[in-house]
CSV table of C-alpha atoms in Angstrom, one decimal:
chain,number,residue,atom,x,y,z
A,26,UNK,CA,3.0,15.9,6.8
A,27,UNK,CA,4.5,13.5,4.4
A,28,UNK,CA,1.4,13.0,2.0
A,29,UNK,CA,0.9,15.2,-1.0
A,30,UNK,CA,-2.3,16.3,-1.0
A,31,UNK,CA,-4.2,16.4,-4.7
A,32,UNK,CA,-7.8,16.8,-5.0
A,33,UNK,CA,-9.6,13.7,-5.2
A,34,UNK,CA,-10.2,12.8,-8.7
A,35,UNK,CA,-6.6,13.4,-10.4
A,36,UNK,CA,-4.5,10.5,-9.9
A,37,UNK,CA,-0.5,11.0,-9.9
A,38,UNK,CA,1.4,9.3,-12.3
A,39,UNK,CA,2.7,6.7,-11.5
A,40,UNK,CA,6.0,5.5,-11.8
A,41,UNK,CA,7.7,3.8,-14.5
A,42,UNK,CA,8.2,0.0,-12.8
A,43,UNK,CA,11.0,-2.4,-13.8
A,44,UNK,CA,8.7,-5.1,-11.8
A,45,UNK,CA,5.0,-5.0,-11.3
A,46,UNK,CA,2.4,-7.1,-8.9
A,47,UNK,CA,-1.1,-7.1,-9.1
A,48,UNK,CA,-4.1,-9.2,-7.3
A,49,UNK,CA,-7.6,-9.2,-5.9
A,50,UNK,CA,-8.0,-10.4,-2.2
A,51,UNK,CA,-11.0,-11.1,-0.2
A,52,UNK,CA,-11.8,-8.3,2.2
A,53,UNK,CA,-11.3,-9.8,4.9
A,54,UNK,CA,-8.2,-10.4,7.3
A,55,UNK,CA,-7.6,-13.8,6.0
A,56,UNK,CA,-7.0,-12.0,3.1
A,57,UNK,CA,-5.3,-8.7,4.1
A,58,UNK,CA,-2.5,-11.5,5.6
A,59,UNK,CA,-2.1,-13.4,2.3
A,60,UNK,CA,-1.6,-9.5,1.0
A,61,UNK,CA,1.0,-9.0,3.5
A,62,UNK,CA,2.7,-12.7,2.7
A,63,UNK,CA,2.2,-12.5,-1.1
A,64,UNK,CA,3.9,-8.5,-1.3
A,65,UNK,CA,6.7,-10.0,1.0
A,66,UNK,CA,7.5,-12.6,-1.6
A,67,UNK,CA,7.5,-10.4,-4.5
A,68,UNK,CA,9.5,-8.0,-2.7
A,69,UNK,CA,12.4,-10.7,-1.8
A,70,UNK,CA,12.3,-12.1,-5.6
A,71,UNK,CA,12.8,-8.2,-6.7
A,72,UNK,CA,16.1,-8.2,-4.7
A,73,UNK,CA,14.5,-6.6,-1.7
A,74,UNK,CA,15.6,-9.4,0.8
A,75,UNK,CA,13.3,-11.0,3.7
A,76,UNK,CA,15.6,-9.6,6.7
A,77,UNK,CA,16.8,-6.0,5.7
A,78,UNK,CA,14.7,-2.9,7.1
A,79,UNK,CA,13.4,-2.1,3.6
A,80,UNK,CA,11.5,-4.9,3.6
A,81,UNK,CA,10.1,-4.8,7.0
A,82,UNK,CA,9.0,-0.9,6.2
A,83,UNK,CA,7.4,-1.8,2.6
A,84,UNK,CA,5.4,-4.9,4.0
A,85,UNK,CA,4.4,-3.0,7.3
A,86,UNK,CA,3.0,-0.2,4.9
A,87,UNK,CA,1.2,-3.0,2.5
A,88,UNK,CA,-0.2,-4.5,5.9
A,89,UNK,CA,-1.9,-1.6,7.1
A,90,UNK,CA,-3.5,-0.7,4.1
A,91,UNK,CA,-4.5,-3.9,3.3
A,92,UNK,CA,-6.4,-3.6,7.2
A,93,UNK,CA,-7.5,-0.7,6.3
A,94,UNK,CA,-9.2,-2.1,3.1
A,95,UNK,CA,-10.8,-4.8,5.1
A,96,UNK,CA,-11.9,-2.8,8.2
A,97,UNK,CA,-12.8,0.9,6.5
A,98,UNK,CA,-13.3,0.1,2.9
A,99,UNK,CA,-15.4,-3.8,3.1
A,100,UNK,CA,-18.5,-4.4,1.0
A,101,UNK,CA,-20.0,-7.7,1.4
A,102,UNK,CA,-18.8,-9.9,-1.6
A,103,UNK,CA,-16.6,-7.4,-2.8
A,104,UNK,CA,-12.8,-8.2,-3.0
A,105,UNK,CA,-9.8,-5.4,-2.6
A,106,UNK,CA,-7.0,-4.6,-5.0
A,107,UNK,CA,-3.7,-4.9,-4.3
A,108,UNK,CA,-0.7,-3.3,-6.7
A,109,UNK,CA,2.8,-3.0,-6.1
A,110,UNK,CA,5.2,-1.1,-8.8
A,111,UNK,CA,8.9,-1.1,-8.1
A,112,UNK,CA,11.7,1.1,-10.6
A,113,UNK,CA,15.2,1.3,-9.6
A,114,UNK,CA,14.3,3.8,-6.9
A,115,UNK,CA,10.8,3.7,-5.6
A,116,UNK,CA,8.1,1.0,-4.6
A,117,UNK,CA,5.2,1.9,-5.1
A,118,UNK,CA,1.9,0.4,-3.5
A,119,UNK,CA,-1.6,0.8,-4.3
A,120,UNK,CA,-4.6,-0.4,-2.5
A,121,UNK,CA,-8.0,-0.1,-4.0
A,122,UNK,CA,-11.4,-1.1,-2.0
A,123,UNK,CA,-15.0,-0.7,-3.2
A,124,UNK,CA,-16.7,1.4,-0.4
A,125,UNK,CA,-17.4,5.0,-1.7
A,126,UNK,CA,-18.3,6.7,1.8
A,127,UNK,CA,-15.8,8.0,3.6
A,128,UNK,CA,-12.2,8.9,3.2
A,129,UNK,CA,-8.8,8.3,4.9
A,130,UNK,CA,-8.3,9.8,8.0
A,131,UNK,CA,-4.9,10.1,9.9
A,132,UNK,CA,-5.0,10.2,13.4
A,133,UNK,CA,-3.3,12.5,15.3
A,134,UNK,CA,-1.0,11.3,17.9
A,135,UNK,CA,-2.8,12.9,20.6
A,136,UNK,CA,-5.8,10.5,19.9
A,137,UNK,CA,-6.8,8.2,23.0
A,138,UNK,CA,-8.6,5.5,20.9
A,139,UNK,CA,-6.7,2.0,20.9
A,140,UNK,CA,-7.4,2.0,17.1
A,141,UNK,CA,-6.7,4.5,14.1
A,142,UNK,CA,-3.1,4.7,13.4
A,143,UNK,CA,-2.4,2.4,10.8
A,144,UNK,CA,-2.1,5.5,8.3
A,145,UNK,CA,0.0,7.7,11.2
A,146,UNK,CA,2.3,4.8,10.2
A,147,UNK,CA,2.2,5.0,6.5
A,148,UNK,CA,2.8,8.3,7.1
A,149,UNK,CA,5.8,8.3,8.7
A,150,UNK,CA,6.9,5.3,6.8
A,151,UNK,CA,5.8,6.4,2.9
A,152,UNK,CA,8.0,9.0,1.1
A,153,UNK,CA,4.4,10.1,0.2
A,154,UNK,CA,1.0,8.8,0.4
A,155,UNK,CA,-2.7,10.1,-0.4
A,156,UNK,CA,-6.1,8.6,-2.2
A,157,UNK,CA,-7.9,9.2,-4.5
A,158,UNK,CA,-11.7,7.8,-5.8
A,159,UNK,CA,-11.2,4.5,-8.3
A,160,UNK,CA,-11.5,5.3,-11.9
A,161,UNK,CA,-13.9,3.0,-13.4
A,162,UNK,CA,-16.2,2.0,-10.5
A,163,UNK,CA,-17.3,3.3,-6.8
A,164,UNK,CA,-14.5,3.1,-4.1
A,165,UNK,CA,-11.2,4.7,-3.4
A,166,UNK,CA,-7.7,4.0,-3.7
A,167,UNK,CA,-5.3,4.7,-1.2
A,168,UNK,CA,-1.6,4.7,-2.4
A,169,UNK,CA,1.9,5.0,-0.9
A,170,UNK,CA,5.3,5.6,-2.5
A,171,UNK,CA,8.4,4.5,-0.5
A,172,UNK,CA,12.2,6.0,-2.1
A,173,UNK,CA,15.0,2.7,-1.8
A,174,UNK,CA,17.8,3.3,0.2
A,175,UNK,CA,21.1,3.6,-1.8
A,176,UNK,CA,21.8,-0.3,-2.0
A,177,UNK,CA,18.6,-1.2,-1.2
A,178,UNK,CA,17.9,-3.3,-4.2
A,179,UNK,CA,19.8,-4.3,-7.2
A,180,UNK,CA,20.8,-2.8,-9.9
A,181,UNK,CA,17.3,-3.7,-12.6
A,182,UNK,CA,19.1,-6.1,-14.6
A,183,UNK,CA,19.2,-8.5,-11.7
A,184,UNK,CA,15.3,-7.9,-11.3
A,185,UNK,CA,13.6,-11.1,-11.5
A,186,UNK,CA,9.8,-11.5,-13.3
């Protein structure tokens, strides 16, 4: 299992980022897409480039917990965070919804159901991944870490704000 498991309430620190993005969406898939689209970009303008496999892995993993957010963690009229944190050698990726009940659940790959895999994925994708509840308010906060590839960004100084 790839996730680190910490009991809920004690948040890992996170890593010291050369770039940082941060915004609210609306739960819903409208905007878990504009997530997906707006992560993508940042990605590409921190030197993480639209067509290489690192980018494809970090915006699949920001796409299924964005879904998740909408579909598990929805409260009417309540938005979901989205935060992405990049150093020289990890992306991180944090999103935050405002629905208390319930907690991540992988599935296991023996599961029949058609749905329930999106964090099987992160899984296998994430160097490590786990939740925690959000500090400040009711909800939880489901975060994933992915380690570059050697050459899989630029060296910071080419890092663009």
């Amino acid at each position: 299992m790839n996730s680190e498991t910490a009991a809920p309430g004690r948040v890992p620190a996170p890593i010291s980022p050369t770039g940082h993005f941060e915004m609210r969406f609306s739960s819903t898939p409208r905007g878990a897409r504009l997530a997906r689209r707006l992560a993508g970009q940042r990605l590409d303008a921190w030197g993480i480039p639209y067509d290489c496999d690192t980018h494809h892995t970090l915006t699949l993993i920001v796409a299924e917990l964005a879904a998740n957010a909408v579909r598990h963690g929805r409260v009417s009229g309540r938005d979901f965070h989205l935060s992405l944190a990049c150093d020289a050698t990890t992306v991180r990726i944090e999103v935050t919804d405002t629905r208390t009940e319930g907690v991540p659940v992988v599935a296991t790959s023996t599961d029949l159901r058609d749905t329930g895999r999106g964090l099987l994925l992160v899984e296998h994708l994430a160097g490590r991944w786990d939740w925690h509840p959000r500090p400040g308010g009711p909800g939880k906060t489901v975060w994933a870490e992915y380690v570059l590839p050697v050459g899989g960004r630029p060296p910071a100084a080419a890092v663009q704000f």
